[in-house]
Every structure is written in structure tokens, then in C-alpha cells.
Amino acid sequence: MEFEDCNNEHITKQLSKTEKYLWKKSKMCDCGTSLGEASFKNDKTERVQKSEIDKLKKKGWTETKITRYLADKKKSEDKVAQQNDAILNSKSNELDNYVNFIQEVIKNTDTEIFGLLLHWYSKGTESENIKLTDRKIIQSKTLTVLDLKTLEENKLLCVTK
């Protein structure tokens, strides 16, 4: 695994002077990464149900049709929840590699903190306006695959000695 400097001023403004923002070197996009896979959210399931019902009523849907639709939607959401549970319980070589790499960096270098940020870019890596939502601090020796599977977008995971 290799990293190189990424000069995104939006991120560097949110980091301390001793922190660096690096980009994982790769020949292709990391779109299929296992990082954060258990935190992926289905936007449709997060819509406010009341506004959705109001829209359906405006379209002329009957109460019976809306009730049936909501029941089908609930079944679909339950299926997604089961899939997320399966993801949480499955093993991933990619994530094992990340855990091992981070622990080795912390153990064998002068690095005090290794930060990991998940972000789905829609613009360039150096121009995207990324706002860190939070920081989660965890010790290297307690870092697990589950920590990486549940990584949330724009929440900086800080792994310490």
C-alpha cells in the first residue's frame, strides 16, 4: 500500500500543522472498497415518510395502495438490514490488509497517529470541499476490521499508538 501527498486546502485547513493529508496511490478508483461498507445508507429509506405519503396522495394513490406500498418498502428495508448484518459478519482481505498496514506503520515508524478518511468524491481530489464531521480516536492494538467496515463518510478515524 502506498500513499502520496494530496493538496486539498479544504482538508488541510481542518488538520493540525503536524498532520498531513495523503491519498492512497492506486491505478484505478476505489469505488468497490470495503471501507465503510456497513455504514452505506440507502437514501430512499431515509426519506421522511410523511412527506412521501403526501406526495403519493397528490398523485391520487388510495390509502390501500399507500399501505401496500409502505409494507413492500418495509420488506425491502428489512432485506437491506439483513444484508448489512451479513456484511458486518463477513471477513474481508482488503480490510485485514488495512488493519495490518496501519498497525505496522504505528509500530515501526515515528508516526503517532494514522488517520483514515472515507469520502466519495464528486469533483477532483484536490478541489473537493470536504467538511470533516467528527474524529474517532482508537488505539492501534484495538483496531479491528469492524472499525473499518463501520467507518462513516467524512468522519476521520485516528489510530494512535
PDB file of C-alpha atoms in Angstrom:
ATOM      1  CA  MET A   1       0.000   0.000   0.000  1.00  0.00           C
ATOM      2  CA  GLU A   2       1.425   3.392  -0.996  1.00  0.00           C
ATOM      3  CA  PHE A   3       0.329   6.947  -0.262  1.00  0.00           C
ATOM      4  CA  GLU A   4       1.210  10.341  -1.728  1.00  0.00           C
ATOM      5  CA  ASP A   5       0.516  13.952  -0.740  1.00  0.00           C
ATOM      6  CA  CYS A   6      -2.891  15.331  -1.628  1.00  0.00           C
ATOM      7  CA  ASN A   7      -3.081  19.116  -1.574  1.00  0.00           C
ATOM      8  CA  ASN A   8      -6.737  19.681  -0.742  1.00  0.00           C
ATOM      9  CA  GLU A   9      -6.871  23.040   1.046  1.00  0.00           C
ATOM     10  CA  HIS A  10     -10.357  22.306   2.423  1.00  0.00           C
ATOM     11  CA  ILE A  11      -8.983  19.335   4.362  1.00  0.00           C
ATOM     12  CA  THR A  12      -5.613  20.805   5.316  1.00  0.00           C
ATOM     13  CA  LYS A  13      -7.382  23.780   6.948  1.00  0.00           C
ATOM     14  CA  GLN A  14      -9.085  21.286   9.276  1.00  0.00           C
ATOM     15  CA  LEU A  15      -5.878  19.478  10.244  1.00  0.00           C
ATOM     16  CA  SER A  16      -3.207  20.495  12.732  1.00  0.00           C
ATOM     17  CA  LYS A  17       0.199  21.631  11.491  1.00  0.00           C
ATOM     18  CA  THR A  18       1.655  18.212  12.344  1.00  0.00           C
ATOM     19  CA  GLU A  19      -0.961  16.326  10.296  1.00  0.00           C
ATOM     20  CA  LYS A  20      -0.678  15.535   6.580  1.00  0.00           C
ATOM     21  CA  TYR A  21      -3.406  14.638   4.091  1.00  0.00           C
ATOM     22  CA  LEU A  22      -2.346  11.711   1.907  1.00  0.00           C
ATOM     23  CA  TRP A  23      -4.081   9.947  -0.948  1.00  0.00           C
ATOM     24  CA  LYS A  24      -3.857   6.176  -1.435  1.00  0.00           C
ATOM     25  CA  LYS A  25      -1.922   5.561  -4.633  1.00  0.00           C
ATOM     26  CA  SER A  26      -3.949   3.432  -6.996  1.00  0.00           C
ATOM     27  CA  LYS A  27      -4.195   2.840 -10.709  1.00  0.00           C
ATOM     28  CA  MET A  28      -7.968   2.930 -10.540  1.00  0.00           C
ATOM     29  CA  CYS A  29     -10.825   4.250  -8.446  1.00  0.00           C
ATOM     30  CA  ASP A  30     -11.506   2.705  -5.032  1.00  0.00           C
ATOM     31  CA  CYS A  31     -15.267   2.652  -5.661  1.00  0.00           C
ATOM     32  CA  GLY A  32     -15.526  -1.005  -4.656  1.00  0.00           C
ATOM     33  CA  THR A  33     -13.727  -0.578  -1.346  1.00  0.00           C
ATOM     34  CA  SER A  34     -14.867  -2.461   1.727  1.00  0.00           C
ATOM     35  CA  LEU A  35     -14.126   0.583   3.886  1.00  0.00           C
ATOM     36  CA  GLY A  36     -17.364   1.783   5.444  1.00  0.00           C
ATOM     37  CA  GLU A  37     -19.475  -0.822   3.667  1.00  0.00           C
ATOM     38  CA  ALA A  38     -21.642  -1.423   6.746  1.00  0.00           C
ATOM     39  CA  SER A  39     -22.366   2.312   7.014  1.00  0.00           C
ATOM     40  CA  PHE A  40     -23.645   2.759   3.465  1.00  0.00           C
ATOM     41  CA  LYS A  41     -27.061   4.281   3.608  1.00  0.00           C
ATOM     42  CA  ASN A  42     -29.922   3.883   1.192  1.00  0.00           C
ATOM     43  CA  ASP A  43     -31.195   7.454   0.705  1.00  0.00           C
ATOM     44  CA  LYS A  44     -34.675   6.204  -0.152  1.00  0.00           C
ATOM     45  CA  THR A  45     -35.056   4.581   3.264  1.00  0.00           C
ATOM     46  CA  GLU A  46     -34.078   7.817   4.972  1.00  0.00           C
ATOM     47  CA  ARG A  47     -36.812   9.960   3.443  1.00  0.00           C
ATOM     48  CA  VAL A  48     -39.371  11.321   5.776  1.00  0.00           C
ATOM     49  CA  GLN A  49     -42.366   9.008   5.445  1.00  0.00           C
ATOM     50  CA  LYS A  50     -44.971  11.725   5.927  1.00  0.00           C
ATOM     51  CA  SER A  51     -43.773  13.821   3.001  1.00  0.00           C
ATOM     52  CA  GLU A  52     -43.621  10.685   0.873  1.00  0.00           C
ATOM     53  CA  ILE A  53     -47.210   9.821   1.775  1.00  0.00           C
ATOM     54  CA  ASP A  54     -48.302  13.378   0.955  1.00  0.00           C
ATOM     55  CA  LYS A  55     -46.688  13.112  -2.477  1.00  0.00           C
ATOM     56  CA  LEU A  56     -48.414   9.785  -3.146  1.00  0.00           C
ATOM     57  CA  LYS A  57     -51.775  11.246  -2.120  1.00  0.00           C
ATOM     58  CA  LYS A  58     -51.227  14.163  -4.513  1.00  0.00           C
ATOM     59  CA  LYS A  59     -50.671  11.585  -7.257  1.00  0.00           C
ATOM     60  CA  GLY A  60     -54.091  10.144  -6.467  1.00  0.00           C
ATOM     61  CA  TRP A  61     -52.993   6.996  -4.625  1.00  0.00           C
ATOM     62  CA  THR A  62     -55.589   5.396  -2.365  1.00  0.00           C
ATOM     63  CA  GLU A  63     -54.956   4.621   1.316  1.00  0.00           C
ATOM     64  CA  THR A  64     -54.944   0.894   0.475  1.00  0.00           C
ATOM     65  CA  LYS A  65     -52.343   1.343  -2.266  1.00  0.00           C
ATOM     66  CA  ILE A  66     -50.174   3.525   0.006  1.00  0.00           C
ATOM     67  CA  THR A  67     -50.402   0.969   2.843  1.00  0.00           C
ATOM     68  CA  ARG A  68     -49.401  -1.860   0.492  1.00  0.00           C
ATOM     69  CA  TYR A  69     -46.541   0.237  -0.908  1.00  0.00           C
ATOM     70  CA  LEU A  70     -45.249   1.039   2.597  1.00  0.00           C
ATOM     71  CA  ALA A  71     -45.433  -2.645   3.581  1.00  0.00           C
ATOM     72  CA  ASP A  72     -43.424  -3.617   0.480  1.00  0.00           C
ATOM     73  CA  LYS A  73     -40.947  -0.841   1.216  1.00  0.00           C
ATOM     74  CA  LYS A  74     -40.544  -2.114   4.793  1.00  0.00           C
ATOM     75  CA  LYS A  75     -39.802  -5.625   3.471  1.00  0.00           C
ATOM     76  CA  SER A  76     -37.166  -4.158   1.176  1.00  0.00           C
ATOM     77  CA  GLU A  77     -35.610  -2.190   4.063  1.00  0.00           C
ATOM     78  CA  ASP A  78     -35.553  -5.351   6.187  1.00  0.00           C
ATOM     79  CA  LYS A  79     -33.728  -7.165   3.380  1.00  0.00           C
ATOM     80  CA  VAL A  80     -31.140  -4.356   3.232  1.00  0.00           C
ATOM     81  CA  ALA A  81     -30.741  -4.593   7.029  1.00  0.00           C
ATOM     82  CA  GLN A  82     -30.101  -8.350   6.709  1.00  0.00           C
ATOM     83  CA  GLN A  83     -27.513  -7.679   4.003  1.00  0.00           C
ATOM     84  CA  ASN A  84     -25.827  -5.110   6.259  1.00  0.00           C
ATOM     85  CA  ASP A  85     -25.732  -7.679   9.069  1.00  0.00           C
ATOM     86  CA  ALA A  86     -24.118 -10.157   6.678  1.00  0.00           C
ATOM     87  CA  ILE A  87     -21.559  -7.507   5.697  1.00  0.00           C
ATOM     88  CA  LEU A  88     -20.764  -6.827   9.346  1.00  0.00           C
ATOM     89  CA  ASN A  89     -20.131 -10.508   9.960  1.00  0.00           C
ATOM     90  CA  SER A  90     -18.136 -11.298   6.819  1.00  0.00           C
ATOM     91  CA  LYS A  91     -14.347 -11.212   6.526  1.00  0.00           C
ATOM     92  CA  SER A  92     -12.541  -9.014   4.042  1.00  0.00           C
ATOM     93  CA  ASN A  93      -8.940  -9.452   2.909  1.00  0.00           C
ATOM     94  CA  GLU A  94      -8.819  -5.785   1.922  1.00  0.00           C
ATOM     95  CA  LEU A  95      -9.734  -4.697   5.436  1.00  0.00           C
ATOM     96  CA  ASP A  96      -7.362  -7.199   7.039  1.00  0.00           C
ATOM     97  CA  ASN A  97      -4.623  -5.643   4.886  1.00  0.00           C
ATOM     98  CA  TYR A  98      -5.598  -2.151   6.056  1.00  0.00           C
ATOM     99  CA  VAL A  99      -5.563  -3.191   9.732  1.00  0.00           C
ATOM    100  CA  ASN A 100      -2.153  -4.862   9.344  1.00  0.00           C
ATOM    101  CA  PHE A 101      -0.725  -1.925   7.384  1.00  0.00           C
ATOM    102  CA  ILE A 102      -1.917   0.708   9.884  1.00  0.00           C
ATOM    103  CA  GLN A 103      -0.668  -1.308  12.853  1.00  0.00           C
ATOM    104  CA  GLU A 104       2.738  -1.788  11.186  1.00  0.00           C
ATOM    105  CA  VAL A 105       3.042   1.937  10.412  1.00  0.00           C
ATOM    106  CA  ILE A 106       2.202   2.856  14.015  1.00  0.00           C
ATOM    107  CA  LYS A 107       4.541   0.186  15.420  1.00  0.00           C
ATOM    108  CA  ASN A 108       7.550   0.625  13.127  1.00  0.00           C
ATOM    109  CA  THR A 109       7.687   4.354  12.318  1.00  0.00           C
ATOM    110  CA  ASP A 110       7.662   7.683  14.130  1.00  0.00           C
ATOM    111  CA  THR A 111       4.003   8.120  13.164  1.00  0.00           C
ATOM    112  CA  GLU A 112       1.997   8.925  16.303  1.00  0.00           C
ATOM    113  CA  ILE A 113      -1.439   8.980  14.666  1.00  0.00           C
ATOM    114  CA  PHE A 114      -2.632   7.363  11.441  1.00  0.00           C
ATOM    115  CA  GLY A 115      -5.841   8.969  10.186  1.00  0.00           C
ATOM    116  CA  LEU A 116      -8.192   7.287   7.756  1.00  0.00           C
ATOM    117  CA  LEU A 117     -10.898   9.235   5.923  1.00  0.00           C
ATOM    118  CA  LEU A 118     -13.632   7.799   3.724  1.00  0.00           C
ATOM    119  CA  HIS A 119     -15.080  10.234   1.179  1.00  0.00           C
ATOM    120  CA  TRP A 120     -16.950   9.647  -2.077  1.00  0.00           C
ATOM    121  CA  TYR A 121     -15.557  12.266  -4.435  1.00  0.00           C
ATOM    122  CA  SER A 122     -17.756  14.034  -6.953  1.00  0.00           C
ATOM    123  CA  LYS A 123     -15.054  16.511  -8.025  1.00  0.00           C
ATOM    124  CA  GLY A 124     -11.281  16.430  -8.082  1.00  0.00           C
ATOM    125  CA  THR A 125      -9.342  15.145  -5.087  1.00  0.00           C
ATOM    126  CA  GLU A 126      -7.602  18.473  -4.607  1.00  0.00           C
ATOM    127  CA  SER A 127     -10.630  20.716  -5.218  1.00  0.00           C
ATOM    128  CA  GLU A 128     -13.457  18.864  -3.449  1.00  0.00           C
ATOM    129  CA  ASN A 129     -14.817  20.828  -0.474  1.00  0.00           C
ATOM    130  CA  ILE A 130     -14.761  18.182   2.253  1.00  0.00           C
ATOM    131  CA  LYS A 131     -16.021  19.022   5.739  1.00  0.00           C
ATOM    132  CA  LEU A 132     -14.871  16.651   8.472  1.00  0.00           C
ATOM    133  CA  THR A 133     -17.909  15.774  10.578  1.00  0.00           C
ATOM    134  CA  ASP A 134     -16.040  14.281  13.522  1.00  0.00           C
ATOM    135  CA  ARG A 135     -12.965  12.389  14.681  1.00  0.00           C
ATOM    136  CA  LYS A 136     -12.971   8.936  16.230  1.00  0.00           C
ATOM    137  CA  ILE A 137      -9.836   8.013  18.175  1.00  0.00           C
ATOM    138  CA  ILE A 138      -8.868   4.375  18.648  1.00  0.00           C
ATOM    139  CA  GLN A 139      -5.669   2.662  19.792  1.00  0.00           C
ATOM    140  CA  SER A 140      -3.747   0.658  17.211  1.00  0.00           C
ATOM    141  CA  LYS A 141      -3.811  -2.530  19.278  1.00  0.00           C
ATOM    142  CA  THR A 142      -7.635  -2.447  19.431  1.00  0.00           C
ATOM    143  CA  LEU A 143      -8.178  -1.646  15.723  1.00  0.00           C
ATOM    144  CA  THR A 144     -10.336  -4.295  14.015  1.00  0.00           C
ATOM    145  CA  VAL A 145     -11.876  -4.987  10.622  1.00  0.00           C
ATOM    146  CA  LEU A 146     -15.232  -3.989  12.124  1.00  0.00           C
ATOM    147  CA  ASP A 147     -13.887  -0.475  12.825  1.00  0.00           C
ATOM    148  CA  LEU A 148     -13.097  -0.141   9.126  1.00  0.00           C
ATOM    149  CA  LYS A 149     -16.372  -1.687   7.946  1.00  0.00           C
ATOM    150  CA  THR A 150     -18.335   0.804  10.036  1.00  0.00           C
ATOM    151  CA  LEU A 151     -16.231   3.812   9.008  1.00  0.00           C
ATOM    152  CA  GLU A 152     -18.537   6.729   8.246  1.00  0.00           C
ATOM    153  CA  GLU A 153     -18.014   9.098   5.340  1.00  0.00           C
ATOM    154  CA  ASN A 154     -16.168  12.307   6.308  1.00  0.00           C
ATOM    155  CA  LYS A 155     -15.554  11.094   9.873  1.00  0.00           C
ATOM    156  CA  LEU A 156     -11.805  10.900  10.469  1.00  0.00           C
ATOM    157  CA  LEU A 157     -10.665   7.668  12.131  1.00  0.00           C
ATOM    158  CA  CYS A 158      -7.497   8.430  14.126  1.00  0.00           C
ATOM    159  CA  VAL A 159      -5.483   5.345  15.068  1.00  0.00           C
ATOM    160  CA  THR A 160      -2.965   6.059  17.844  1.00  0.00           C
ATOM    161  CA  LYS A 161      -0.056   4.192  19.474  1.00  0.00           C
TER     162      LYS A 161
END
